[in-house]
PDB file of C-alpha atoms in Angstrom:
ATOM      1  CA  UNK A 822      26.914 -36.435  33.351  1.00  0.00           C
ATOM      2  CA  UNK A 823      23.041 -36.171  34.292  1.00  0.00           C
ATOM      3  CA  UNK A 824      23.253 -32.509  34.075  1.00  0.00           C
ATOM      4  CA  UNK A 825      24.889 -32.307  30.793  1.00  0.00           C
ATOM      5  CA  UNK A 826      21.941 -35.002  29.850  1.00  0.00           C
ATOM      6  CA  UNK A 827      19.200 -32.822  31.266  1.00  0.00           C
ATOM      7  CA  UNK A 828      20.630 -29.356  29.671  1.00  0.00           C
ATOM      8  CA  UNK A 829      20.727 -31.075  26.488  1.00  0.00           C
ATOM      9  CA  UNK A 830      17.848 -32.511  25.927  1.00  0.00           C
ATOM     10  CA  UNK A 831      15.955 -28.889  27.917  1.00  0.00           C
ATOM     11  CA  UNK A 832      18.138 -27.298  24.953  1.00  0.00           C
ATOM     12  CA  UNK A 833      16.767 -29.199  21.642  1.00  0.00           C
ATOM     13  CA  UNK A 834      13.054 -29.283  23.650  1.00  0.00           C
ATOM     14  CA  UNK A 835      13.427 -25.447  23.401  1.00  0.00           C
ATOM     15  CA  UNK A 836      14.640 -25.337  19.861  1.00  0.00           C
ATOM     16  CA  UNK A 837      11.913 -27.210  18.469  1.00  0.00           C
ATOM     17  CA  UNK A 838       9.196 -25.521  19.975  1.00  0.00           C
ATOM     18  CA  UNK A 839      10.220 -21.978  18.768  1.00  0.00           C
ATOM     19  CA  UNK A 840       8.681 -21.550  15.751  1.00  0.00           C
ATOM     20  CA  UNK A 841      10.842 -19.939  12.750  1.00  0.00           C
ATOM     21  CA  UNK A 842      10.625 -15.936  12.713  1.00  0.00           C
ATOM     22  CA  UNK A 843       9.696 -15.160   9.146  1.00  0.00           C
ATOM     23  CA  UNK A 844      10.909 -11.547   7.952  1.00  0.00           C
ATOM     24  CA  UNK A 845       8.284  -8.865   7.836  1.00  0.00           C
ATOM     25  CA  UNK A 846       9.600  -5.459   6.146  1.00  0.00           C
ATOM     26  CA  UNK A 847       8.056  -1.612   6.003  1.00  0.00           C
ATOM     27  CA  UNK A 848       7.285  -0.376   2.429  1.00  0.00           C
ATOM     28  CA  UNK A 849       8.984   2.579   1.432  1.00  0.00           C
ATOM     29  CA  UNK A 850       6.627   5.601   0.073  1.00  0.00           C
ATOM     30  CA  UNK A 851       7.640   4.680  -3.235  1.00  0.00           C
ATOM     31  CA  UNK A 852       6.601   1.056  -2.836  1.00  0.00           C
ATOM     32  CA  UNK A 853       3.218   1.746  -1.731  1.00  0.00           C
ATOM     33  CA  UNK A 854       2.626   4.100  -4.493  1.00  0.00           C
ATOM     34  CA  UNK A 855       3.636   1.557  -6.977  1.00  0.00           C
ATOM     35  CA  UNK A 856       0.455  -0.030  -5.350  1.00  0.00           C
ATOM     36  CA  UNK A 857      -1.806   2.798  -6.076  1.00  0.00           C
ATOM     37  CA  UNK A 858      -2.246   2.488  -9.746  1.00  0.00           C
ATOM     38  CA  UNK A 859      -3.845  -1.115  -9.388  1.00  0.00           C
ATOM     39  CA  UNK A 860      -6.336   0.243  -6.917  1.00  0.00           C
ATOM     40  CA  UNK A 861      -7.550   2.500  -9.082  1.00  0.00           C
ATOM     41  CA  UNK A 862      -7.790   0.205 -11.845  1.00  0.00           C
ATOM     42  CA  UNK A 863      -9.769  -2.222  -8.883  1.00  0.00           C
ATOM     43  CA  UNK A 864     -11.977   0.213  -7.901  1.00  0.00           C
ATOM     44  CA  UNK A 865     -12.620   1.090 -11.655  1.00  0.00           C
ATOM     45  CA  UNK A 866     -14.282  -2.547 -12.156  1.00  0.00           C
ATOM     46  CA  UNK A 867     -17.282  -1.762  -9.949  1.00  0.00           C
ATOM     47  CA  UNK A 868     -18.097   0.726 -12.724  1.00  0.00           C
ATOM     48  CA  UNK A 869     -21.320  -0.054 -15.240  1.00  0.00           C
ATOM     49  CA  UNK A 870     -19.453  -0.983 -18.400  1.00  0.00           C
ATOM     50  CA  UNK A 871     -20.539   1.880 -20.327  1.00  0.00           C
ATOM     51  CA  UNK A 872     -18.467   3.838 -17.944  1.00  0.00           C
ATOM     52  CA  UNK A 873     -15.586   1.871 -18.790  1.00  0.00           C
ATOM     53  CA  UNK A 874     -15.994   2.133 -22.333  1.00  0.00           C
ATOM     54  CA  UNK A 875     -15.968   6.039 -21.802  1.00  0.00           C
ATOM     55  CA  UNK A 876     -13.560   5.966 -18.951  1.00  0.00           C
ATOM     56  CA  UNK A 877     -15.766   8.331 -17.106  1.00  0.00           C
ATOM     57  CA  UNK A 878     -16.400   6.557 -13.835  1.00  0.00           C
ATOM     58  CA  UNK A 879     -15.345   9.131 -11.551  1.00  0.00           C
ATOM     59  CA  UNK A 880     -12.336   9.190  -9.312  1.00  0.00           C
ATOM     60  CA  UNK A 881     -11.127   5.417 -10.300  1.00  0.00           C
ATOM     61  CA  UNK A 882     -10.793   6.323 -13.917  1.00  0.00           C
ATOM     62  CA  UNK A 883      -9.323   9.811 -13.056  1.00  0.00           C
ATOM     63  CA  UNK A 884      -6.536   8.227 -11.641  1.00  0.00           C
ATOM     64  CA  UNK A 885      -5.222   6.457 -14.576  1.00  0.00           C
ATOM     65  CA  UNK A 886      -5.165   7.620 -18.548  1.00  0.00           C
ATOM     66  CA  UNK A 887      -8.077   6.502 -20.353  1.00  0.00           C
ATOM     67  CA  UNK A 888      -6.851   2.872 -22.112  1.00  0.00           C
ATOM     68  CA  UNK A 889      -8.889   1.011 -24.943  1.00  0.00           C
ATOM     69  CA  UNK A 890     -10.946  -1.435 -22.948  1.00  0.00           C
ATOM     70  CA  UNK A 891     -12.822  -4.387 -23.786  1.00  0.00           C
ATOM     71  CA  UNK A 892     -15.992  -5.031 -20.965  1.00  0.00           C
ATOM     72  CA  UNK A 893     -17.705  -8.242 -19.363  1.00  0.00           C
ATOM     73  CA  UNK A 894     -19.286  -9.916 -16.726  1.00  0.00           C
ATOM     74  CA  UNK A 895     -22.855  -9.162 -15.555  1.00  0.00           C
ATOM     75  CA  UNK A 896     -22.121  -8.217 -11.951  1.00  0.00           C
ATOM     76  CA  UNK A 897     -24.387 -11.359 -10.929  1.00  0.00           C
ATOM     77  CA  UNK A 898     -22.689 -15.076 -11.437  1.00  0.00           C
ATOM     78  CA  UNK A 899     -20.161 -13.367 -13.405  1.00  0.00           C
ATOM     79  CA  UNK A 900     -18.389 -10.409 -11.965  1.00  0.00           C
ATOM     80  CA  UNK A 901     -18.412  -7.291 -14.125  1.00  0.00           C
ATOM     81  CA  UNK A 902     -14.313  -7.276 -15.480  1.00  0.00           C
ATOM     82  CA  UNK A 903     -12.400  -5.467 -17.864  1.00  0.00           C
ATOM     83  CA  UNK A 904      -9.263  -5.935 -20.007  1.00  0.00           C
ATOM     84  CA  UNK A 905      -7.440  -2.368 -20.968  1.00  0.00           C
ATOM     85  CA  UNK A 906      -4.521  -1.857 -23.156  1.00  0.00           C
ATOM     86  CA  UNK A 907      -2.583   1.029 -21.969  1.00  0.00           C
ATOM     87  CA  UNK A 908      -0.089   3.589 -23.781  1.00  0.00           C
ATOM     88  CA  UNK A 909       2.683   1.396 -23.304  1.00  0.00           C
ATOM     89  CA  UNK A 910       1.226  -1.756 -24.968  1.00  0.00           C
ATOM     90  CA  UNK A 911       0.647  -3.479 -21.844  1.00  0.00           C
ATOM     91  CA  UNK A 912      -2.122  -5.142 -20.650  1.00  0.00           C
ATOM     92  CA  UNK A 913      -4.434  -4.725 -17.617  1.00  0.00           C
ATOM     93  CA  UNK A 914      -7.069  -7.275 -16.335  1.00  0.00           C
ATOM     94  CA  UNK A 915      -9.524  -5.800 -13.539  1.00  0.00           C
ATOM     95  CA  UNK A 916     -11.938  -7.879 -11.800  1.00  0.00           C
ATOM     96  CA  UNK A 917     -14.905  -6.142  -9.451  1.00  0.00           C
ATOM     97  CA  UNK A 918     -16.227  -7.852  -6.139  1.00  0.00           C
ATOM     98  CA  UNK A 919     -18.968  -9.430  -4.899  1.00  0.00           C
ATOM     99  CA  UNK A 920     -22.109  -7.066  -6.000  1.00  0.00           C
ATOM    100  CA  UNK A 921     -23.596  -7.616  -2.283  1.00  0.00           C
ATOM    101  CA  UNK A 922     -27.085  -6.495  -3.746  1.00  0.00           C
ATOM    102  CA  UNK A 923     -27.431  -9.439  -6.182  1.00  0.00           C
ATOM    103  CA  UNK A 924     -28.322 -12.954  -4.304  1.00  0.00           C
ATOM    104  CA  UNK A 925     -26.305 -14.570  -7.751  1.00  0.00           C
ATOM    105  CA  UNK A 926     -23.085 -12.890  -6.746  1.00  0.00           C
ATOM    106  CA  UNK A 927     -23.312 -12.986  -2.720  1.00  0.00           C
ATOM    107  CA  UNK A 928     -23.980 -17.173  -3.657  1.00  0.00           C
ATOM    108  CA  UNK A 929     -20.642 -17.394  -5.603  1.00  0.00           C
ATOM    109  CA  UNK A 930     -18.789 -16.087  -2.727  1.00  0.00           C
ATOM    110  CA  UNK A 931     -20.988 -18.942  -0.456  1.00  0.00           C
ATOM    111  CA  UNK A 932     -19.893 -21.928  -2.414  1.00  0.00           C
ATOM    112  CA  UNK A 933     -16.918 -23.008   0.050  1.00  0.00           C
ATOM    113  CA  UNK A 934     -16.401 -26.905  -0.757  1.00  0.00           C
ATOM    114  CA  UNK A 935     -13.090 -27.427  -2.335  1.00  0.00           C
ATOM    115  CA  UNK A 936     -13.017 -28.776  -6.182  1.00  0.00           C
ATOM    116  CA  UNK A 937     -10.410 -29.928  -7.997  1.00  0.00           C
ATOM    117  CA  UNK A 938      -9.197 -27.446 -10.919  1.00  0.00           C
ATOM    118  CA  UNK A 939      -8.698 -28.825 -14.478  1.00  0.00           C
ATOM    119  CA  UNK A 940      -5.156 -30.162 -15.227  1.00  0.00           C
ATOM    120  CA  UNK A 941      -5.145 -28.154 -18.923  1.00  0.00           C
ATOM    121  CA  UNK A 942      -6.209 -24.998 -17.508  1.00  0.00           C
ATOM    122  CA  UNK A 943      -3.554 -25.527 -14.627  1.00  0.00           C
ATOM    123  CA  UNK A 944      -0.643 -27.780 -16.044  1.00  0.00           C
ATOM    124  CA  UNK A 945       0.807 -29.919 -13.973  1.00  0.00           C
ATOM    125  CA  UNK A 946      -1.523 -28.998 -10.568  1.00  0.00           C
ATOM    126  CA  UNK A 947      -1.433 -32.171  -8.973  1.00  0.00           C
ATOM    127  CA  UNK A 948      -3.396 -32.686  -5.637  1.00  0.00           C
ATOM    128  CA  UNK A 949      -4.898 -28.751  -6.023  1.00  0.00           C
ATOM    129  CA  UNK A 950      -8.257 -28.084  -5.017  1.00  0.00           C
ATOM    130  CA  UNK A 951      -9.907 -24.518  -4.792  1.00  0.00           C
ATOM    131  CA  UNK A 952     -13.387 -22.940  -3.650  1.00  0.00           C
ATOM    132  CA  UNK A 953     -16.065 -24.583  -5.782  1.00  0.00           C
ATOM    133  CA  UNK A 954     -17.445 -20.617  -5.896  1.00  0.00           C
ATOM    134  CA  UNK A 955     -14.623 -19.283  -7.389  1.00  0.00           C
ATOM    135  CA  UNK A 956     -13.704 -21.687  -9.809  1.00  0.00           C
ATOM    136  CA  UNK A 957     -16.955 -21.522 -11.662  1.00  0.00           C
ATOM    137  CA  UNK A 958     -16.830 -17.623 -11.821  1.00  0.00           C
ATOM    138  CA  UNK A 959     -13.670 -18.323 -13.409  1.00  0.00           C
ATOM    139  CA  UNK A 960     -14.530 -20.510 -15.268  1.00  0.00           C
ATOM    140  CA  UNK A 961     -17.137 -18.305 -16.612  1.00  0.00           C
ATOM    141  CA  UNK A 962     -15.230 -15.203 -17.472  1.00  0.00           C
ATOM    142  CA  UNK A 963     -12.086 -16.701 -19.093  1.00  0.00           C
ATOM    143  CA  UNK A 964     -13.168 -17.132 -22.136  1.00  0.00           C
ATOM    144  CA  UNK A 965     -13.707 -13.606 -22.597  1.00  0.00           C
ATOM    145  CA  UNK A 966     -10.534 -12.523 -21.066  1.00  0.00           C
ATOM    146  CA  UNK A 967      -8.269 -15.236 -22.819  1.00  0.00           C
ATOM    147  CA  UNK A 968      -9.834 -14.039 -26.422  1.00  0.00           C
ATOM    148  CA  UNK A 969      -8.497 -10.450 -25.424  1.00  0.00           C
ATOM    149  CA  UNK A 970      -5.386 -11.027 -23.552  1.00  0.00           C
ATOM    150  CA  UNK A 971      -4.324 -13.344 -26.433  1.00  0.00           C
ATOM    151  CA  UNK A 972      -5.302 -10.459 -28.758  1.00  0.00           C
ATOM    152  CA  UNK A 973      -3.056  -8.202 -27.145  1.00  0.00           C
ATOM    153  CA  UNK A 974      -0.078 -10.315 -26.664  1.00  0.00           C
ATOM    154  CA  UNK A 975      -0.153 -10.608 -30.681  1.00  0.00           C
ATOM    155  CA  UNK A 976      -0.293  -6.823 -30.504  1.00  0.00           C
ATOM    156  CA  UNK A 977       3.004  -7.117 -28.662  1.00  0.00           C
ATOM    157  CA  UNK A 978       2.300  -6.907 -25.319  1.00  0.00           C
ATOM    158  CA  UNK A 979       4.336  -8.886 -22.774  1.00  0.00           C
ATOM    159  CA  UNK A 980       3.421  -7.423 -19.388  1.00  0.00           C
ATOM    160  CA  UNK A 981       0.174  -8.462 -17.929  1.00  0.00           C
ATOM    161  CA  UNK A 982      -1.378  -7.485 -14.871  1.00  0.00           C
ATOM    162  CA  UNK A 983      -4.168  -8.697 -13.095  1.00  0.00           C
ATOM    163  CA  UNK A 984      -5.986  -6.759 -10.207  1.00  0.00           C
ATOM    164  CA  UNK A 985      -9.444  -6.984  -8.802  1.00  0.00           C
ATOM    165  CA  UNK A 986     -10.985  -6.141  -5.094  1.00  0.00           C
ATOM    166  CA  UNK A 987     -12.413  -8.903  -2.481  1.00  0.00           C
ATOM    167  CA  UNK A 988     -14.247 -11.780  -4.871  1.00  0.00           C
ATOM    168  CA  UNK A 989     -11.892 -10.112  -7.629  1.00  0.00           C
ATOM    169  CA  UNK A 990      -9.046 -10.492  -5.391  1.00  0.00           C
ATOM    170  CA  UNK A 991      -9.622 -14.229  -5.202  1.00  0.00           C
ATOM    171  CA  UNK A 992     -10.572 -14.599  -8.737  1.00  0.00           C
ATOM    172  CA  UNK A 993      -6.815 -12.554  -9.497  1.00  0.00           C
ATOM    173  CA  UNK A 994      -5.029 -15.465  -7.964  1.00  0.00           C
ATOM    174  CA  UNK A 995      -6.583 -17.994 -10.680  1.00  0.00           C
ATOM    175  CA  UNK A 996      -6.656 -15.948 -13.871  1.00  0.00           C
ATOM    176  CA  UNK A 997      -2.966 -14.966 -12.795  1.00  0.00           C
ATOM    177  CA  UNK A 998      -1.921 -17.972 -12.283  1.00  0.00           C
ATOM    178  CA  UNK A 999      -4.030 -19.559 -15.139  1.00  0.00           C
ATOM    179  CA  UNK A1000      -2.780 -16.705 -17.724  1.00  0.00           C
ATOM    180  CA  UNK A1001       0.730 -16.890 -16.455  1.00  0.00           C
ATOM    181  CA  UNK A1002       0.509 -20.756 -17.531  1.00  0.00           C
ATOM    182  CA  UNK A1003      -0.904 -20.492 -20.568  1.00  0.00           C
ATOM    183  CA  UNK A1004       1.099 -17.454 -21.921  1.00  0.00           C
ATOM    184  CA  UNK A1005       4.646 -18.960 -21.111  1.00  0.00           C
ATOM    185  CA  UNK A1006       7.708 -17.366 -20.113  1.00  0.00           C
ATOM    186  CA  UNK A1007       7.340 -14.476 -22.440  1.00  0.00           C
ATOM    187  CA  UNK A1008       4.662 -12.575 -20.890  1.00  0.00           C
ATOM    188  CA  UNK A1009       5.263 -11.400 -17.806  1.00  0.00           C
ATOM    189  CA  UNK A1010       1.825 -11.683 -15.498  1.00  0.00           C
ATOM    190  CA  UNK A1011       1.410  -9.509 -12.326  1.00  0.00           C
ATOM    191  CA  UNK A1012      -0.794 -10.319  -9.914  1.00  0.00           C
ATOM    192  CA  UNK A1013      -1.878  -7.292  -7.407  1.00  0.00           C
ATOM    193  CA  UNK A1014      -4.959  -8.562  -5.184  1.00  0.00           C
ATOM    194  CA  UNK A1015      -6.840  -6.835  -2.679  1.00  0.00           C
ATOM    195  CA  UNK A1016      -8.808  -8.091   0.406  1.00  0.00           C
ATOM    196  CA  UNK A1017      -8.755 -11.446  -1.285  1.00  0.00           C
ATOM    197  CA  UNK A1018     -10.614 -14.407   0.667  1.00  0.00           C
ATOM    198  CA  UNK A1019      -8.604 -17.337   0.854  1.00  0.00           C
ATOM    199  CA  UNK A1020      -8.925 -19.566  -2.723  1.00  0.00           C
ATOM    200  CA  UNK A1021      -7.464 -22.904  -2.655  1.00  0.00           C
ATOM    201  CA  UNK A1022      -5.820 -25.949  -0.553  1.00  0.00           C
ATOM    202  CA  UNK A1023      -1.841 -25.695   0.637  1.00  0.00           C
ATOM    203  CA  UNK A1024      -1.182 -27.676  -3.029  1.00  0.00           C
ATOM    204  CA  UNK A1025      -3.073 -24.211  -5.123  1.00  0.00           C
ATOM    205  CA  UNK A1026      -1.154 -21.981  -2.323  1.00  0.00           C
ATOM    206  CA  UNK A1027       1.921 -23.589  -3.526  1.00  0.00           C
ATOM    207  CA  UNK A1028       1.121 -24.060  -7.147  1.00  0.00           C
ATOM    208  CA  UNK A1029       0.145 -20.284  -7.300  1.00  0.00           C
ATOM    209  CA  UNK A1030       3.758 -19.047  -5.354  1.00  0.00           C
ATOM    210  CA  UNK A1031       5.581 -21.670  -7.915  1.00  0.00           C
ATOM    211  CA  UNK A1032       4.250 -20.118 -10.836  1.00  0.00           C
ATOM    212  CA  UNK A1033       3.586 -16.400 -10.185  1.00  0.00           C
ATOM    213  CA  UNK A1034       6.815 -16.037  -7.760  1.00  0.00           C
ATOM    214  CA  UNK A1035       7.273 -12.739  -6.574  1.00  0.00           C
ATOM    215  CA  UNK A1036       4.542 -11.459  -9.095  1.00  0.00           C
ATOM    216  CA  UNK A1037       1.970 -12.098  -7.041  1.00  0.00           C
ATOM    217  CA  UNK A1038       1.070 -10.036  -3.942  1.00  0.00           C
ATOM    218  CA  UNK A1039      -2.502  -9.496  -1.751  1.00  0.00           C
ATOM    219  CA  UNK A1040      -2.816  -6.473   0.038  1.00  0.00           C
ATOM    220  CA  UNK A1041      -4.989  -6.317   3.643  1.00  0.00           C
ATOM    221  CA  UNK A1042      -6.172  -3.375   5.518  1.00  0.00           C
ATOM    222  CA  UNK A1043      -5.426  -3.974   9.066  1.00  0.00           C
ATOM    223  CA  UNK A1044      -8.401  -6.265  10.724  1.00  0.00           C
ATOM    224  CA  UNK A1045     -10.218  -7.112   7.938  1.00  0.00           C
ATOM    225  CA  UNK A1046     -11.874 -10.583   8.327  1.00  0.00           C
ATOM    226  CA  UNK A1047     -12.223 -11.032   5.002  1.00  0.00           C
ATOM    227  CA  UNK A1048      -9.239 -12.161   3.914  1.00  0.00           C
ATOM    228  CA  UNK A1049      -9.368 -15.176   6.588  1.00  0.00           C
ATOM    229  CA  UNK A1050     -12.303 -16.028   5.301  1.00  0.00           C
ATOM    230  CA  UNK A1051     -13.150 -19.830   4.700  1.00  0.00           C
ATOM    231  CA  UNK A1052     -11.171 -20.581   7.916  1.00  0.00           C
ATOM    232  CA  UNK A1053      -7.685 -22.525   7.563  1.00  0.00           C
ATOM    233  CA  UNK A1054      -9.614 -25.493   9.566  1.00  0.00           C
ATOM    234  CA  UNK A1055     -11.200 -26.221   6.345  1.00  0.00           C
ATOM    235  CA  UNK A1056      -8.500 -26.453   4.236  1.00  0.00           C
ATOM    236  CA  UNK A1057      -7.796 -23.073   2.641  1.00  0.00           C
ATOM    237  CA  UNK A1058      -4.154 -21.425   2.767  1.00  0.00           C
ATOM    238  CA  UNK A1059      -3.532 -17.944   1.084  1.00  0.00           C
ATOM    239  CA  UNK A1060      -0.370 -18.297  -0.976  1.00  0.00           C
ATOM    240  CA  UNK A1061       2.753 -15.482  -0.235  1.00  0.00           C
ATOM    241  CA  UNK A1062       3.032 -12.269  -1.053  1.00  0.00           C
ATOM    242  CA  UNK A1063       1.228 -10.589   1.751  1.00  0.00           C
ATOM    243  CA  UNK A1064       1.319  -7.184   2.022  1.00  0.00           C
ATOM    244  CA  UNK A1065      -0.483  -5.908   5.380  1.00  0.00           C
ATOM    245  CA  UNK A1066      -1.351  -2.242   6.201  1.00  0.00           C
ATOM    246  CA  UNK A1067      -1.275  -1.682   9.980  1.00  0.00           C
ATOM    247  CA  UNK A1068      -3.818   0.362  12.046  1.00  0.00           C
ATOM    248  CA  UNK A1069      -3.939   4.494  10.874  1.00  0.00           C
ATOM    249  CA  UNK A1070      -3.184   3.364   7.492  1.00  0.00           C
ATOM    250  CA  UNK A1071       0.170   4.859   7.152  1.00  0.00           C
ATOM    251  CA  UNK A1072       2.484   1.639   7.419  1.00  0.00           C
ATOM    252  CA  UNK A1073       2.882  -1.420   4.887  1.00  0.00           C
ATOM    253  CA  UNK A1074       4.550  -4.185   5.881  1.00  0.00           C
ATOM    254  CA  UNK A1075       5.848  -6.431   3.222  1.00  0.00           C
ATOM    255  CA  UNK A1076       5.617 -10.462   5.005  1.00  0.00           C
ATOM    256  CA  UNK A1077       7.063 -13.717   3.551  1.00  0.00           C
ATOM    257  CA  UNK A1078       6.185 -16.727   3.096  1.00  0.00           C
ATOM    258  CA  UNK A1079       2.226 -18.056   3.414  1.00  0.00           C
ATOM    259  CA  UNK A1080       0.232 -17.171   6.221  1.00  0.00           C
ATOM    260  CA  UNK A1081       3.062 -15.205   8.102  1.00  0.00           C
ATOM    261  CA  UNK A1082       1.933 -15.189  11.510  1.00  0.00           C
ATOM    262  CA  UNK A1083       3.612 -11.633  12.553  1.00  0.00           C
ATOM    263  CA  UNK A1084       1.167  -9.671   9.556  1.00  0.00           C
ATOM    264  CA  UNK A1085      -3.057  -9.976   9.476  1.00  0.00           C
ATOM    265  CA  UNK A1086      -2.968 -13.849  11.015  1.00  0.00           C
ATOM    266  CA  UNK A1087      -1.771 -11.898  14.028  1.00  0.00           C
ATOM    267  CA  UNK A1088      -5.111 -10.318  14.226  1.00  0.00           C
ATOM    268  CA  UNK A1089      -7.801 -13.134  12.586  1.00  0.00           C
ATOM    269  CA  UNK A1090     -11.117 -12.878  14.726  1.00  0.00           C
ATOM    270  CA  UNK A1091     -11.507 -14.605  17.781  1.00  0.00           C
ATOM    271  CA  UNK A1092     -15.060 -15.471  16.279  1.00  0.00           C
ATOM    272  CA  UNK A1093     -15.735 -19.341  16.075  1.00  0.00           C
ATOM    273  CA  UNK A1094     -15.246 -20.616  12.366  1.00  0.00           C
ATOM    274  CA  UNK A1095     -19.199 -20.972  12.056  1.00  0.00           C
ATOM    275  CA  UNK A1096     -19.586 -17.015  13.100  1.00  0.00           C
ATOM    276  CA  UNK A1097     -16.710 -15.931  11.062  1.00  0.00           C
ATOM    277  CA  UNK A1098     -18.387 -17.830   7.747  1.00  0.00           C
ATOM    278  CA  UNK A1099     -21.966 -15.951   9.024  1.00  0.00           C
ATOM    279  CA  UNK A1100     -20.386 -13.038   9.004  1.00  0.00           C
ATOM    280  CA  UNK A1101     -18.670 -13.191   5.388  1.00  0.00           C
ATOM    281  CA  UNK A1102     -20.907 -11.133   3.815  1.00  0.00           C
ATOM    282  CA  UNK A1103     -21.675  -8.413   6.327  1.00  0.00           C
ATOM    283  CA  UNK A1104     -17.577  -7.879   6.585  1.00  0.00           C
ATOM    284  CA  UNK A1105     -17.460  -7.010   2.530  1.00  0.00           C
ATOM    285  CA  UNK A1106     -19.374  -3.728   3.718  1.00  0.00           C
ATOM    286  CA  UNK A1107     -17.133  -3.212   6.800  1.00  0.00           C
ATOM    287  CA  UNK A1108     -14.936  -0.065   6.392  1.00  0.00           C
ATOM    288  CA  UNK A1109     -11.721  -2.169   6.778  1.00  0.00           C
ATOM    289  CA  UNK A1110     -12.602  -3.976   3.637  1.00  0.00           C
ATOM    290  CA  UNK A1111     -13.141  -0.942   1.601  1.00  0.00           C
ATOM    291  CA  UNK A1112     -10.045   0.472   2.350  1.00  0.00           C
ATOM    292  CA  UNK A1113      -8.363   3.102   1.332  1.00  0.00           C
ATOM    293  CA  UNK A1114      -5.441   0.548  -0.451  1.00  0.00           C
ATOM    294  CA  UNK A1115      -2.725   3.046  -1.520  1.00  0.00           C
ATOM    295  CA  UNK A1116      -5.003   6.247  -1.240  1.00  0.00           C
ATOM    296  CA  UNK A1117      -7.679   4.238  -3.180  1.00  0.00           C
ATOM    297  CA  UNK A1118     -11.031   3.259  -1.871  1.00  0.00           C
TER     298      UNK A1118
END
C-alpha cells in the first residue's frame, strides 16, 4: 500500500513539473515568401520621403510595384512611416526603426516604464500597460495614419496591413491592434513585424492576440537580442505569432503561443537584465538585427 502511495504521488510530482510542449512548425518555401513582400515594404520606410513619393529608393521599392503613397514622420520623435494603396485597393502601413543617429529617436526606444493606454483608442483594454516610449510615438503618428487609412477604407479597401522593422516592429503591434479596433470586423488588419522589442504587459500581450488573432505575426533572426529587449523581469511579454529563423538563415519555424520557449527564448542572452538594456542600442546595428527577413535586409 506504501508503494502504490509513493509511486503515486512520484507520478503527479513528475507531471506537474514538466512543463507543456508547445508546437513549433517549419515554414514551407511558399510561406516564407509570403513574408518577403512586407520586408520590402519595411525596409522601404527607412527611405527619405521624397523617395517614397517617387518610389525610387533602391532595392526596397524594386521589390514591390510603385503604389500611391501618402508620407510622415520626421525620423526623430516620430518615425518616418508611410501609408500606400496598392493595385488591388488594399492598404499598406510601413513604419521605419529607430534612426540610431538622432538622440530624439534612440530616446523613444529608452523610455521603458510601463503606461497605461487610453480605453477609446483600445476598447475595452482593461489592466493593459505598454512602454511609455512607444506609446507616445504612437500616439504621435496616428493621426496621420488614421486620416489616410480611413480615406482608403471609403475608397473600398478592406485589407490592411501593417509592417515596420525594430521600433516599427513594436509600433506595428499598436497601430494593428489600434486600427483593427477602430475599423471593425470589416477590414481585415495584418500585422507582419520584424525584430520587434517587446511592447506591453501580459494584459496588451493578450489584448493584442484577442484582437489581431492569427493576423498578427513577429519575425526574429536567430540570436537577435533585440527582440528580448526590456527583459520579461520587468513586466513585458511579446504576444503570439512568433516566427523564428534559425542559424544559416534557411529555416522558419512557425511557434505558438507567447514566449514559446523552444523558438528565440531558447537563445535570450545570458547578459544580466542591466547589460542587456545597455546594450539595446548597440544590438539595432548588430547584423542579426538587420537581417536578411525573407531575402530582405
Amino acid at each position: 500500500m506504501l508503494w502504490v502511495l509513493v509511486s503515486t504521488f512520484a507520478a503527479a510530482l513528475c507531471a506537474t513539473a514538466l512543463p507543456t510542449r508547445r508546437s513549433v512548425t517549419d515554414l514551407s518555401s511558399s510561406q516564407i515568401s509570403a513574408w518577403t513582400s512586407p520586408a520590402y515594404f519595411a525596409s522601404a520606410a527607412y527611405c527619405p520621403d521624397y523617395t517614397i513619393s517617387a518610389w525610387s529608393c533602391g532595392s526596397a521599392c524594386n521589390g514591390n510595384a510603385k503604389p500611391t503613397s501618402v508620407t510622415g514622420g520626421d525620423g526623430g520623435s516620430t518615425p518616418r512611416f508611410y501609408i500606400a494603396t496598392l493595385s488591388d485597393n488594399s492598404l499598406v502601413v510601413a513604419i521605419s526603426g529607430t534612426n540610431t543617429s538622432n538622440d530624439a529617436s534612440i530616446a523613444v526606444d529608452l523610455e521603458f516604464p510601463l503606461t497605461s493606454v487610453s480605453t477609446s483608442d483600445f476598447p475595452g483594454a482593461s489592466g493593459v500597460e505598454v512602454h511609455t516610449g512607444f506609446l507616445d510615438a504612437f500616439e504621435r503618428l496616428k493621426g496621420s495614419v488614421t486620416s489616410a487609412v480611413q480615406s482608403g477604407v471609403s475608397g473600398g479597401a478592406t485589407n490592411v496591413l501593417v509592417t515596420g522593422h525594430s521600433l516599427g516592429g513594436a509600433l506595428v503591434h499598436l497601430t494593428a491592434t489600434y486600427l483593427q479596433k477602430l475599423l471593425g470586423t470589416g477590414v481585415t488588419v495584418t500585422a507582419k513585424a520584424f525584430a520587434s522589442p517587446r511592447v506591453g504587459n501580459q494584459a496588451w500581450a493578450n489584448y493584442v492576440d484577442a484582437t489581431l488573432g492569427s493576423n498578427t505575426q513577429h519575425m526574429i533572426n536567430f540570436n537577435d537580442d533585440v527582440p528580448h529587449v526590456p527583459p520579461r523581469d520587468w513586466g513585458f511579454q511579446q504576444s503570439s505569432g512568433e516566427v523564428w529563423i534559425l542559424q544559416g538563415g534557411t529555416t522558419y519555424e512557425s511557434c505558438s503561443g507567447q514566449e514559446n520557449s523552444q523558438c528565440s527564448d531558447s537563445l535570450e542572452s545570458g547578459l544580466d537584465e542591466v547589460a542587456l538594456v545597455a546594450s539595446f542600442v548597440n544590438d539595432m546595428d548588430s547584423s542579426e538585427h538587420r537581417g536578411p527577413y525573407a531575402g530582405v535586409k
